[in-house]
Coordinates of C-alpha atoms in Angstrom, one line a residue:
Chain M
M1 CA 0.0 0.0 0.0
A2 CA 2.9 2.3 0.6
V3 CA 3.5 2.3 -3.2
A4 CA -0.1 3.2 -3.9
V5 CA 0.1 6.2 -1.6
A6 CA 3.0 7.7 -3.5
E7 CA 1.2 7.1 -6.8
P8 CA -0.8 10.1 -8.1
R9 CA -4.6 9.7 -8.0
I10 CA -4.9 9.9 -11.8
A11 CA -2.3 7.1 -12.3
V12 CA -4.1 4.8 -9.8
A13 CA -7.4 5.6 -11.6
R14 CA -5.8 4.8 -15.0
R15 CA -4.4 1.5 -13.8
R16 CA -7.7 0.5 -12.3
I17 CA -9.7 1.5 -15.4
V18 CA -7.7 -0.8 -17.6
Q19 CA -7.6 -3.6 -15.1
S20 CA -11.2 -3.8 -13.8
D21 CA -13.7 -1.4 -15.4
R22 CA -14.8 -3.1 -18.6
V23 CA -17.9 -1.0 -18.7
L24 CA -16.0 2.3 -18.7
V25 CA -13.5 1.0 -21.3
G26 CA -16.4 -0.2 -23.4
A27 CA -18.3 3.1 -23.1
L28 CA -15.1 5.1 -23.9
A29 CA -14.4 2.9 -27.0
G30 CA -18.0 3.4 -28.1
L31 CA -17.8 7.2 -27.8
A32 CA -14.4 7.2 -29.6
L33 CA -16.0 5.1 -32.4
I34 CA -18.9 7.5 -32.7
A35 CA -16.5 10.5 -32.8
L36 CA -14.5 8.8 -35.5
I37 CA -17.5 8.0 -37.6
V38 CA -19.0 11.4 -37.2
V39 CA -15.7 13.2 -38.2
A40 CA -15.0 10.8 -41.0
G41 CA -18.6 10.6 -42.1
P42 CA -18.4 12.3 -45.5
F43 CA -15.5 10.1 -46.5
L44 CA -17.1 6.9 -45.4
W45 CA -20.5 7.3 -47.1
H46 CA -21.0 8.5 -50.6
Y47 CA -24.4 10.1 -50.5
D48 CA -24.8 13.9 -49.9
A49 CA -26.9 14.9 -46.9
N50 CA -28.8 17.5 -48.9
A51 CA -29.1 15.9 -52.3
A52 CA -32.8 15.4 -53.0
D53 CA -33.8 12.4 -55.2
L54 CA -37.5 12.7 -56.0
T55 CA -37.5 9.2 -57.5
A56 CA -36.7 7.7 -54.1
Q57 CA -39.0 9.4 -51.7
L58 CA -39.7 7.8 -48.3
A59 CA -37.9 4.6 -49.2
A60 CA -37.7 2.0 -46.5
P61 CA -34.2 0.9 -45.3
S62 CA -32.5 -1.1 -48.0
A63 CA -29.0 -2.1 -49.1
D64 CA -28.7 1.1 -51.1
H65 CA -30.1 3.4 -48.3
P66 CA -29.4 1.5 -45.1
L67 CA -31.5 3.9 -43.0
G68 CA -34.0 4.7 -45.8
T69 CA -34.8 8.1 -47.3
D70 CA -36.9 11.1 -46.2
N71 CA -39.8 12.8 -47.9
L72 CA -37.4 14.6 -50.4
G73 CA -35.6 11.4 -51.2
R74 CA -32.5 12.5 -49.2
D75 CA -30.4 9.6 -47.9
L76 CA -31.1 9.2 -44.1
L77 CA -27.7 7.7 -43.3
A78 CA -25.9 10.7 -44.8
R79 CA -28.3 13.1 -42.9
V80 CA -27.9 11.2 -39.6
L81 CA -24.1 11.4 -40.0
D82 CA -24.4 15.1 -40.8
G83 CA -26.9 15.7 -38.0
A84 CA -24.8 13.9 -35.4
R85 CA -21.8 16.2 -36.4
T86 CA -24.0 19.2 -35.9
S87 CA -25.5 18.1 -32.6
L88 CA -22.4 16.7 -31.0
G89 CA -20.2 19.5 -32.3
A90 CA -22.5 22.2 -30.9
G91 CA -22.7 20.2 -27.6
A92 CA -18.9 20.3 -27.5
V93 CA -18.9 24.1 -28.0
V94 CA -21.3 24.5 -25.1
V95 CA -19.1 22.4 -22.9
V96 CA -15.9 24.3 -23.7
A97 CA -17.6 27.7 -23.5
G98 CA -19.2 26.8 -20.2
A99 CA -15.9 25.4 -18.8
V100 CA -13.9 28.5 -19.7
L101 CA -16.5 30.9 -18.3
G102 CA -17.1 28.8 -15.3
S103 CA -13.4 28.3 -14.5
V104 CA -12.6 32.0 -14.7
T105 CA -15.5 33.0 -12.5
G106 CA -15.0 30.1 -10.1
L107 CA -11.3 31.0 -9.6
L108 CA -12.2 34.7 -9.2
A109 CA -15.0 34.0 -6.7
G110 CA -12.9 31.4 -4.8
A111 CA -9.7 33.3 -4.7
L112 CA -11.0 36.9 -4.1
G113 CA -14.0 36.2 -1.9
G114 CA -15.8 39.2 -0.5
M115 CA -17.9 41.4 -2.9
V116 CA -16.8 39.6 -6.0
D117 CA -17.9 36.2 -4.5
T118 CA -21.2 37.6 -3.4
A119 CA -22.0 39.2 -6.7
L120 CA -21.0 36.1 -8.7
T121 CA -22.9 33.8 -6.5
W122 CA -26.0 36.0 -6.8
L123 CA -25.7 36.1 -10.6
T124 CA -25.3 32.3 -10.9
N125 CA -28.2 31.6 -8.4
S126 CA -30.4 33.8 -10.6
I127 CA -29.4 32.0 -13.7
L128 CA -29.9 28.6 -12.2
C129 CA -33.5 29.2 -11.4
F130 CA -34.4 29.0 -15.1
P131 CA -34.8 25.6 -16.6
S132 CA -32.1 25.3 -19.3
I133 CA -34.6 25.2 -22.2
M134 CA -36.4 28.3 -20.9
L135 CA -33.2 30.3 -20.8
A136 CA -32.3 29.0 -24.3
M137 CA -35.7 30.0 -25.6
A138 CA -35.4 33.5 -24.1
V139 CA -32.0 34.0 -25.9
V140 CA -33.6 32.6 -29.1
M141 CA -36.3 35.2 -28.8
A142 CA -33.8 38.0 -28.1
L143 CA -31.6 37.0 -31.1
K144 CA -33.1 34.7 -33.7
P145 CA -33.8 31.0 -34.0
G146 CA -30.7 29.0 -34.9
I147 CA -27.9 27.0 -33.4
P148 CA -25.8 30.1 -32.3
A149 CA -28.5 31.5 -30.1
V150 CA -29.2 28.1 -28.6
V151 CA -25.5 27.5 -27.9
I152 CA -25.2 30.9 -26.2
G153 CA -28.3 30.2 -24.1
L154 CA -27.0 26.8 -23.0
S155 CA -23.5 28.0 -22.3
I156 CA -24.9 30.7 -20.0
H157 CA -27.0 28.1 -18.3
S158 CA -24.0 25.6 -17.9
F159 CA -21.3 27.9 -16.5
P160 CA -22.8 28.3 -13.0
W161 CA -22.4 24.6 -12.4
Y162 CA -18.6 24.8 -13.1
M163 CA -18.4 28.0 -11.1
R164 CA -20.0 26.5 -8.0
T165 CA -17.8 23.4 -7.8
I166 CA -14.6 25.3 -8.7
R167 CA -15.3 28.0 -6.2
G168 CA -15.8 25.4 -3.5
E169 CA -12.6 23.5 -4.5
V170 CA -10.5 26.6 -4.6
M171 CA -11.6 27.5 -1.1
R172 CA -11.0 24.0 0.2
I173 CA -7.5 23.7 -1.4
A174 CA -6.5 27.2 -0.4
A175 CA -6.8 26.2 3.2
L176 CA -4.5 23.2 2.9
D177 CA -1.0 23.2 4.4
F178 CA 0.9 23.0 1.1
V179 CA -0.7 26.3 -0.1
K180 CA 0.2 28.0 3.2
S181 CA 3.8 26.9 2.9
T182 CA 4.0 28.0 -0.7
N183 CA 2.7 31.3 0.5
A184 CA 5.3 31.4 3.3
I185 CA 8.2 30.9 0.9
G186 CA 7.1 34.0 -1.0
A187 CA 5.1 32.8 -4.0
T188 CA 2.8 35.4 -5.5
Q189 CA -1.0 35.0 -5.3
G190 CA -1.2 34.5 -9.1
R191 CA 1.5 31.8 -9.0
I192 CA -0.2 30.0 -6.2
L193 CA -3.5 30.1 -8.0
F194 CA -2.3 28.9 -11.4
R195 CA 0.7 26.7 -10.6
H196 CA -0.5 25.1 -7.4
I197 CA -4.3 25.3 -7.1
F198 CA -5.5 25.1 -10.7
P199 CA -3.8 21.7 -11.5
H200 CA -5.9 20.2 -8.7
L201 CA -9.1 21.4 -10.3
I202 CA -8.6 19.7 -13.7
S203 CA -10.3 16.5 -12.7
T204 CA -13.2 18.4 -11.3
I205 CA -13.6 20.4 -14.5
V206 CA -13.3 17.3 -16.7
L207 CA -16.0 15.5 -14.7
Q208 CA -18.2 18.5 -15.0
M209 CA -17.6 18.8 -18.7
A210 CA -18.6 15.1 -19.2
A211 CA -21.8 15.7 -17.2
V212 CA -22.7 18.9 -19.1
F213 CA -22.1 17.3 -22.5
G214 CA -24.9 14.8 -22.4
A215 CA -27.4 17.3 -21.0
S216 CA -26.4 20.0 -23.7
V217 CA -26.7 17.6 -26.6
L218 CA -30.2 16.7 -25.4
S219 CA -31.2 20.3 -24.9
L220 CA -29.8 21.3 -28.3
A221 CA -31.9 18.5 -29.8
A222 CA -34.9 19.6 -27.9
M223 CA -34.6 23.2 -29.2
G224 CA -34.2 21.8 -32.7
F225 CA -37.3 19.7 -32.1
L226 CA -39.2 22.9 -31.1
G227 CA -38.1 24.6 -34.3
M228 CA -35.9 27.1 -32.5
G229 CA -32.6 25.5 -33.1
A230 CA -31.1 24.3 -36.4
Q231 CA -33.1 25.8 -39.4
P232 CA -33.7 23.8 -42.6
P233 CA -32.0 22.4 -44.5
T234 CA -29.3 22.0 -41.8
A235 CA -29.3 18.4 -40.7
E236 CA -29.5 18.3 -36.9
L237 CA -30.8 15.3 -34.9
G238 CA -33.6 17.1 -33.0
A239 CA -34.9 18.9 -36.0
M240 CA -34.8 15.6 -38.0
I241 CA -37.0 14.0 -35.4
T242 CA -39.5 16.9 -35.9
E243 CA -39.4 16.4 -39.7
G244 CA -39.9 12.7 -39.2
Q245 CA -42.7 13.2 -36.7
Q246 CA -45.5 13.6 -39.3
F247 CA -44.5 10.4 -41.1
F248 CA -43.8 8.5 -37.9
L249 CA -47.4 7.7 -37.2
T250 CA -48.2 6.8 -40.8
G251 CA -45.7 4.0 -41.1
Q252 CA -42.4 5.6 -42.1
W253 CA -41.0 5.1 -38.7
W254 CA -37.3 5.3 -39.7
L255 CA -37.3 9.1 -40.3
A256 CA -37.7 9.9 -36.6
A257 CA -36.5 6.6 -35.1
F258 CA -32.8 6.6 -36.3
P259 CA -31.9 10.2 -35.3
G260 CA -33.4 9.6 -31.8
L261 CA -31.5 6.3 -31.5
V262 CA -28.2 8.0 -32.3
L263 CA -29.0 10.6 -29.6
L264 CA -29.9 7.9 -27.2
I265 CA -26.7 5.9 -27.7
A266 CA -24.4 8.9 -27.7
V267 CA -25.8 10.5 -24.6
T268 CA -26.1 7.2 -22.7
L269 CA -22.5 6.4 -23.3
T270 CA -21.5 9.9 -22.1
T271 CA -23.5 9.4 -19.0
I272 CA -21.8 6.1 -18.3
V273 CA -18.4 7.5 -18.8
A274 CA -19.2 10.6 -16.6
D275 CA -20.5 8.3 -13.9
R276 CA -17.7 5.9 -13.8
A277 CA -15.1 8.6 -14.0
R278 CA -16.6 10.3 -11.1
E279 CA -16.4 7.1 -9.0
L280 CA -12.8 6.7 -10.0
L281 CA -11.6 10.3 -9.6
D282 CA -13.8 11.7 -6.8
P283 CA -11.8 11.1 -3.6
R284 CA -15.2 10.6 -1.8
G285 CA -16.3 8.0 -4.4
E286 CA -16.7 4.4 -3.3
Y287 CA -13.8 2.9 -5.2
I288 CA -11.2 5.2 -3.6
V289 CA -12.7 4.6 -0.1
A290 CA -12.6 0.8 -0.7
D291 CA -8.9 1.0 -1.5
Chain L
M1 CA -33.3 28.9 13.7
L2 CA -35.4 31.9 12.9
K3 CA -32.3 33.8 11.9
L4 CA -31.3 31.0 9.5
I5 CA -34.7 30.9 7.9
L6 CA -34.7 34.7 7.5
K7 CA -31.3 34.5 5.9
R8 CA -32.4 31.8 3.4
F9 CA -35.5 34.0 2.7
G10 CA -33.3 36.9 1.9
V11 CA -31.3 34.8 -0.5
A12 CA -34.5 33.5 -2.2
A13 CA -35.9 37.0 -2.6
A14 CA -32.6 38.3 -4.1
T15 CA -32.5 35.4 -6.5
I16 CA -36.0 36.1 -7.8
L17 CA -35.1 39.7 -8.2
G18 CA -32.0 38.7 -10.2
A19 CA -33.9 36.4 -12.4
S20 CA -36.5 39.0 -13.2
L21 CA -33.8 41.6 -13.9
F22 CA -32.1 39.1 -16.2
S23 CA -35.2 38.1 -18.2
F24 CA -36.4 41.8 -18.4
F25 CA -33.2 43.1 -19.9
L26 CA -32.7 40.1 -22.1
L27 CA -36.2 40.5 -23.7
R28 CA -35.9 44.3 -23.9
K29 CA -32.9 43.6 -26.2
L30 CA -35.5 42.2 -28.6
P31 CA -34.9 43.2 -32.2
G32 CA -37.9 45.1 -33.5
D33 CA -40.3 47.3 -31.6
P34 CA -42.9 45.5 -29.4
A35 CA -45.3 48.4 -30.2
R36 CA -44.8 47.7 -34.0
L37 CA -45.6 44.0 -33.3
V38 CA -48.8 45.0 -31.5
G39 CA -49.8 47.7 -34.0
G40 CA -49.0 45.6 -37.1
E41 CA -47.0 46.5 -40.2
L42 CA -49.6 49.0 -41.5
A43 CA -50.0 51.2 -38.5
D44 CA -48.8 54.8 -38.9
E45 CA -46.2 56.5 -36.8
A46 CA -48.7 58.3 -34.6
T47 CA -50.5 55.1 -33.7
I48 CA -47.2 53.4 -32.9
A49 CA -46.1 56.4 -30.8
S50 CA -49.4 56.3 -28.8
L51 CA -49.0 52.5 -28.4
R52 CA -45.5 53.0 -27.1
H53 CA -46.8 55.5 -24.6
S54 CA -49.7 53.2 -23.4
M55 CA -47.3 50.2 -23.2
G56 CA -44.9 52.3 -21.1
L57 CA -42.1 51.8 -23.6
D58 CA -41.2 55.5 -23.8
S59 CA -40.2 55.7 -20.1
P60 CA -36.5 55.0 -19.1
L61 CA -35.6 51.4 -18.6
P62 CA -35.2 51.4 -14.8
Q63 CA -38.7 53.0 -14.6
Q64 CA -40.1 50.3 -17.0
F65 CA -38.5 47.6 -14.8
W66 CA -40.0 49.1 -11.7
N67 CA -43.4 49.3 -13.3
Y68 CA -43.2 45.7 -14.4
I69 CA -42.1 44.4 -10.9
S70 CA -44.7 46.4 -9.0
A71 CA -47.5 45.4 -11.4
S72 CA -46.5 41.7 -11.2
F73 CA -46.8 41.9 -7.4
H74 CA -50.5 42.8 -8.0
G75 CA -50.8 39.8 -10.3
D76 CA -50.6 41.8 -13.5
L77 CA -48.2 40.2 -15.8
G78 CA -48.9 42.3 -18.9
F79 CA -50.9 41.8 -22.0
S80 CA -50.5 39.1 -24.7
Y81 CA -50.9 40.8 -28.0
S82 CA -51.1 37.5 -30.0
T83 CA -54.1 36.2 -28.1
G84 CA -55.6 39.5 -27.0
Q85 CA -55.8 38.4 -23.3
P86 CA -54.0 39.4 -20.1
V87 CA -51.1 37.1 -19.5
S88 CA -52.3 36.3 -16.0
D89 CA -55.6 35.0 -17.4
L90 CA -53.8 32.9 -19.9
V91 CA -51.5 31.4 -17.2
R92 CA -54.5 30.8 -14.9
T93 CA -56.3 28.8 -17.5
R94 CA -53.2 26.9 -18.6
L95 CA -51.5 26.2 -15.3
P96 CA -53.8 23.5 -13.9
A97 CA -53.1 21.2 -16.9
T98 CA -49.3 21.6 -16.4
V99 CA -49.4 21.1 -12.7
E100 CA -51.6 18.0 -13.0
L101 CA -49.2 16.6 -15.5
G102 CA -46.0 17.6 -13.6
V103 CA -47.2 16.5 -10.2
T104 CA -48.3 13.1 -11.5
G105 CA -45.0 12.7 -13.3
V106 CA -42.8 13.7 -10.3
V107 CA -44.7 11.6 -7.8
T108 CA -44.5 8.6 -10.2
A109 CA -40.7 9.1 -10.5
V110 CA -40.2 9.4 -6.8
L111 CA -42.2 6.3 -6.1
L112 CA -40.5 4.2 -8.8
A113 CA -37.0 5.5 -7.9
T114 CA -37.3 4.8 -4.2
V115 CA -38.8 1.3 -4.6
F116 CA -36.3 0.1 -7.3
A117 CA -33.3 1.7 -5.6
A118 CA -34.2 0.0 -2.3
I119 CA -34.6 -3.3 -4.0
A120 CA -31.3 -2.9 -5.8
V121 CA -29.4 -2.1 -2.6
Y122 CA -31.2 -4.7 -0.5
R123 CA -30.7 -7.7 -2.8
K124 CA -27.3 -9.2 -2.3
K125 CA -27.2 -10.6 -5.8
R126 CA -25.9 -8.0 -8.3
G127 CA -28.6 -8.6 -10.9
A128 CA -31.0 -6.1 -9.6
D129 CA -28.3 -3.5 -9.1
V130 CA -27.0 -3.9 -12.6
S131 CA -30.4 -3.7 -14.2
L132 CA -31.2 -0.5 -12.2
R133 CA -27.9 1.1 -13.4
V134 CA -28.6 0.1 -17.0
A135 CA -32.2 1.4 -16.8
S136 CA -31.2 4.7 -15.3
S137 CA -28.3 5.3 -17.8
L138 CA -30.7 4.7 -20.6
A139 CA -33.4 6.9 -19.0
M140 CA -30.8 9.6 -18.6
G141 CA -29.7 9.4 -22.2
S142 CA -33.1 9.3 -23.9
P143 CA -34.5 12.5 -25.5
P144 CA -38.0 12.9 -23.8
F145 CA -39.8 14.1 -26.9
W146 CA -38.5 11.1 -28.9
L147 CA -39.5 8.7 -26.2
A148 CA -43.0 10.3 -26.3
L149 CA -43.2 9.7 -30.0
V150 CA -42.1 6.1 -29.7
A151 CA -44.5 5.5 -26.9
I152 CA -47.4 6.9 -29.0
L153 CA -46.5 4.8 -32.0
L154 CA -46.2 1.5 -30.0
L155 CA -48.8 1.9 -27.3
S156 CA -51.4 4.1 -28.9
V157 CA -51.3 3.6 -32.6
N158 CA -50.2 -0.1 -32.8
L159 CA -51.6 -1.6 -29.6
G160 CA -54.4 0.9 -28.9
I161 CA -53.9 0.8 -25.1
F162 CA -53.7 4.5 -24.7
P163 CA -55.4 7.4 -26.6
G164 CA -53.4 9.3 -29.2
P165 CA -52.0 12.8 -28.8
E166 CA -55.3 14.6 -28.4
G167 CA -54.8 16.5 -25.2
R168 CA -56.4 16.0 -21.8
L169 CA -59.8 14.4 -22.9
S170 CA -61.3 12.6 -25.8
P171 CA -62.8 15.2 -28.2
S172 CA -66.3 13.8 -27.6
L173 CA -66.2 14.6 -23.8
A174 CA -66.8 17.9 -22.1
P175 CA -64.5 18.9 -19.3
P176 CA -65.8 18.4 -15.8
P177 CA -67.0 21.5 -13.8
T178 CA -63.9 23.4 -12.6
V179 CA -63.1 23.1 -8.9
T180 CA -59.3 22.4 -8.8
G181 CA -58.7 22.5 -12.6
F182 CA -57.3 19.0 -12.5
Y183 CA -59.6 16.9 -14.7
T184 CA -59.0 13.7 -12.8
V185 CA -59.9 15.3 -9.4
D186 CA -62.8 17.4 -10.8
S187 CA -64.5 14.5 -12.6
L188 CA -64.4 12.5 -9.4
L189 CA -65.8 15.4 -7.3
S190 CA -68.7 15.8 -9.7
G191 CA -69.2 12.0 -9.9
Q192 CA -68.5 11.7 -13.6
F193 CA -66.7 8.4 -13.5
G194 CA -66.5 7.9 -17.2
T195 CA -64.8 11.3 -17.6
F196 CA -62.4 10.3 -14.8
V197 CA -61.3 7.1 -16.6
D198 CA -60.9 9.0 -19.9
A199 CA -58.8 11.8 -18.2
A200 CA -56.7 9.3 -16.4
R201 CA -56.0 7.3 -19.6
H202 CA -55.0 10.6 -21.3
L203 CA -52.7 11.5 -18.4
I204 CA -50.8 8.2 -18.0
L205 CA -48.5 8.3 -21.1
P206 CA -47.4 12.0 -20.9
A207 CA -46.9 11.6 -17.1
L208 CA -44.7 8.5 -17.6
T209 CA -42.7 10.3 -20.3
I210 CA -42.1 13.2 -17.9
A211 CA -41.2 10.8 -15.1
V212 CA -38.3 9.2 -17.1
G213 CA -35.7 11.9 -16.5
P214 CA -36.4 12.5 -12.8
F215 CA -36.5 8.7 -12.3
A216 CA -33.0 8.3 -13.6
F217 CA -31.7 11.1 -11.4
L218 CA -33.5 10.1 -8.2
S219 CA -32.9 6.4 -8.4
R220 CA -29.1 7.0 -8.7
L221 CA -29.1 9.5 -5.9
F222 CA -31.2 7.2 -3.6
R223 CA -29.1 4.2 -4.4
S224 CA -25.8 5.8 -3.5
Q225 CA -27.4 7.4 -0.4
L226 CA -28.7 4.1 0.8
R227 CA -25.4 2.4 0.2
N228 CA -23.6 5.0 2.3
T229 CA -26.2 4.9 5.0
M230 CA -25.8 1.1 5.2
R231 CA -22.1 1.6 6.1
E232 CA -22.8 4.0 8.9
P233 CA -21.9 2.9 12.5
F234 CA -25.4 3.1 13.7
I235 CA -26.5 0.4 11.3
V236 CA -23.8 -1.9 12.6
V237 CA -24.9 -1.1 16.1
A238 CA -28.5 -1.9 15.3
R239 CA -27.5 -5.2 13.7
S240 CA -25.3 -6.1 16.6
R241 CA -28.3 -5.8 18.9
G242 CA -30.0 -8.6 17.0
L243 CA -32.2 -6.7 14.6
T244 CA -32.7 -8.5 11.3
R245 CA -31.2 -7.1 8.1
G246 CA -34.6 -6.4 6.7
S247 CA -35.8 -4.5 9.7
V248 CA -32.6 -2.5 10.0
F249 CA -33.0 -1.7 6.3
L250 CA -36.6 -0.6 6.4
R251 CA -36.7 1.1 9.7
H252 CA -33.3 2.8 9.9
A253 CA -31.5 2.9 6.5
V254 CA -34.5 3.9 4.3
P255 CA -35.9 6.7 6.5
N256 CA -32.4 8.2 7.0
S257 CA -31.7 8.2 3.3
L258 CA -35.1 9.6 2.3
L259 CA -34.1 13.1 3.5
S260 CA -31.6 13.4 0.7
L261 CA -34.5 13.2 -1.8
V262 CA -36.2 16.4 -0.5
A263 CA -33.8 18.8 -2.1
A264 CA -33.4 16.8 -5.3
T265 CA -37.2 16.6 -5.7
A266 CA -37.4 20.3 -5.2
M267 CA -34.7 20.9 -7.9
L268 CA -36.6 18.6 -10.2
T269 CA -39.5 20.9 -10.3
A270 CA -37.6 23.1 -12.6
E271 CA -36.5 20.1 -14.6
T272 CA -40.1 19.1 -15.0
M273 CA -41.0 22.5 -16.3
T274 CA -38.3 21.9 -19.0
G275 CA -39.6 18.4 -19.7
S276 CA -43.2 19.5 -19.9
V277 CA -42.5 22.1 -22.6
L278 CA -41.5 19.2 -24.9
V279 CA -43.9 16.5 -23.7
E280 CA -46.9 19.0 -23.9
K281 CA -45.9 19.8 -27.4
V282 CA -45.9 16.1 -28.5
F283 CA -49.1 15.1 -26.7
G284 CA -51.0 18.3 -27.6
W285 CA -51.4 19.0 -23.8
P286 CA -52.9 22.4 -23.4
G287 CA -50.5 23.6 -20.6
V288 CA -48.1 26.4 -19.9
G289 CA -45.3 24.7 -21.8
S290 CA -47.0 24.5 -25.2
M291 CA -48.3 28.1 -24.7
T292 CA -44.7 29.3 -24.1
V293 CA -43.5 27.6 -27.3
D294 CA -46.2 29.3 -29.3
A295 CA -45.5 32.7 -27.6
I296 CA -41.8 32.5 -28.5
L297 CA -42.5 31.7 -32.1
Q298 CA -44.9 34.7 -32.3
K299 CA -42.5 37.0 -30.3
D300 CA -45.2 37.6 -27.7
F301 CA -42.7 38.9 -25.2
A302 CA -45.2 39.6 -22.4
V303 CA -46.2 35.9 -22.2
V304 CA -42.6 34.7 -22.3
Q305 CA -41.6 37.1 -19.6
G306 CA -44.5 36.1 -17.4
V307 CA -43.7 32.4 -17.8
I308 CA -40.1 33.0 -17.0
L309 CA -40.9 35.0 -13.9
L310 CA -43.4 32.3 -12.9
S311 CA -41.0 29.4 -13.3
A312 CA -38.1 31.2 -11.5
T313 CA -40.4 32.1 -8.6
L314 CA -41.7 28.5 -8.5
Y315 CA -38.2 27.1 -8.5
V316 CA -36.9 29.5 -5.8
T317 CA -40.0 29.0 -3.6
V318 CA -39.7 25.2 -3.7
S319 CA -36.0 25.1 -3.0
F320 CA -36.6 27.6 -0.1
L321 CA -39.2 25.3 1.3
A322 CA -36.9 22.3 0.9
D323 CA -34.2 24.3 2.9
I324 CA -36.7 25.0 5.6
V325 CA -37.6 21.3 5.8
Y326 CA -34.0 20.4 6.4
V327 CA -33.6 23.1 9.1
V328 CA -36.7 21.8 10.9
V329 CA -36.1 18.1 10.4
D330 CA -32.3 17.7 10.7
P331 CA -30.8 18.8 14.0
R332 CA -27.3 18.6 12.5
I333 CA -27.9 21.6 10.2
R334 CA -29.3 23.7 13.1
A335 CA -26.2 22.9 15.1
G336 CA -23.9 23.8 12.2
A337 CA -25.5 27.2 11.8
K338 CA -24.8 28.3 15.4

């Protein structure tokens, strides 16, 4: 056990992931595969997402069109690939924007305290009492329907979560002995914050990003579904479900089924990864305690 | 204790003020002139100017905000130009449908989550636990509006178990006389049993769809809370005094873990508002959510602002009440505050 104590937490976690957590490895592999397919989509599949073929309208899944075609005869596989790129890409933008904004405000609130802390906490409390979709809808109304407005709205809604956890962590770590001793040997406040405290926050931030990603992708799709996100002819998974809705109940189930299934798989895998990673990295998590 | 409650109340009030400030200025940044939207494209400048005056749009922004806040304290949320009705009337007619749906959904979620999490933790074999984790991961990952569509296709269209997306009642039935605004309750109060069955059948599918997200969240939370409680020293002590595992579990572990659900359930009220916007849209449920979607697409800013203020107030009030419950029920929090 003496060896394990000297080993950094991340390294212990990495060793344990590979040794024991097949679920996590499987989920990560699945996500990596999705990312690869989504990025390489246009090279893998020869149909164009926006090429209408009026001789092949609403065709059921077949060898030529594995997921069928839509009411304009566009190949659904190509559109799902395109749509997944839009949805997952926009979700990634929300995650990064929220993380940057949340880290900066969290560091400021945690390190400065006082008025800055009070003001930022008030602001984030006020933002958090809106449901995420409500906030996104308000931004859409103030700007115009489309993915940029939705991304702005969801980023505003996601940064308070980062800010809260980071603020708490900064305050906790700043009270630890190693920070006090760094201060005693004359390090500046800025150096302590960025060289000594920030590295300890990275696992917290990454966990938060994983949790935000799944929720953001679903909210983006929801906004697309309501007609306030992606505008036609942009392929986006939520908007594609809306387009397929009218045909769904008349027998052309594939139009709405496949985009939803892709959302389901991607978000479920993210949730599993976020969950497992939390158990491995969070010092209060059960795996670490059991060690 | 009173001091603590007053402090929490102050925070809650400040939060609502912040939320209304935020929504007010966001919506005042609206491109286009609200007076022009009300007056229409063809109205001349003089009409627009008088509209601007009567809507209070020509006074300075802080003044406008003050007018808005003081009016909303009197229950006046402004005027919806797209429907020609006061926003408060619109909300009053729509709110019972949303509350009936939301409450049924959240209660279903809480019940299912506690029962299944308790079974998963109590059973020593891993099967139950693994199935709960799989189920909650899938529930967390599924888009609610898509799930609603699939449920309608399978259970309504193909199997005919539930009615299709036609709102709260079959078109042939008249709503029961209004007492609470909840069709299921009102129909029972007036003794219309047939209407009750119909209203309940219309309620089940949307409520279950709404329950999926909260179920995923609550079952995870309750599961980990129960597992932690089972490791507490007082559980070991109770067992060492000869109580059976079952009785320790039901009489000590479960009650002590249930408290953690209070705050989470409060938080889920806001989540449910989000969920209901989508589910109402799919099921044609005539609630606040579907009204909001229509209002946004028609740029009816008074309605949107009213709904935003309402949902923020609801969220803050519920989490304030949850805080109070903790302070009253859990002596450890009172001790910590001194």
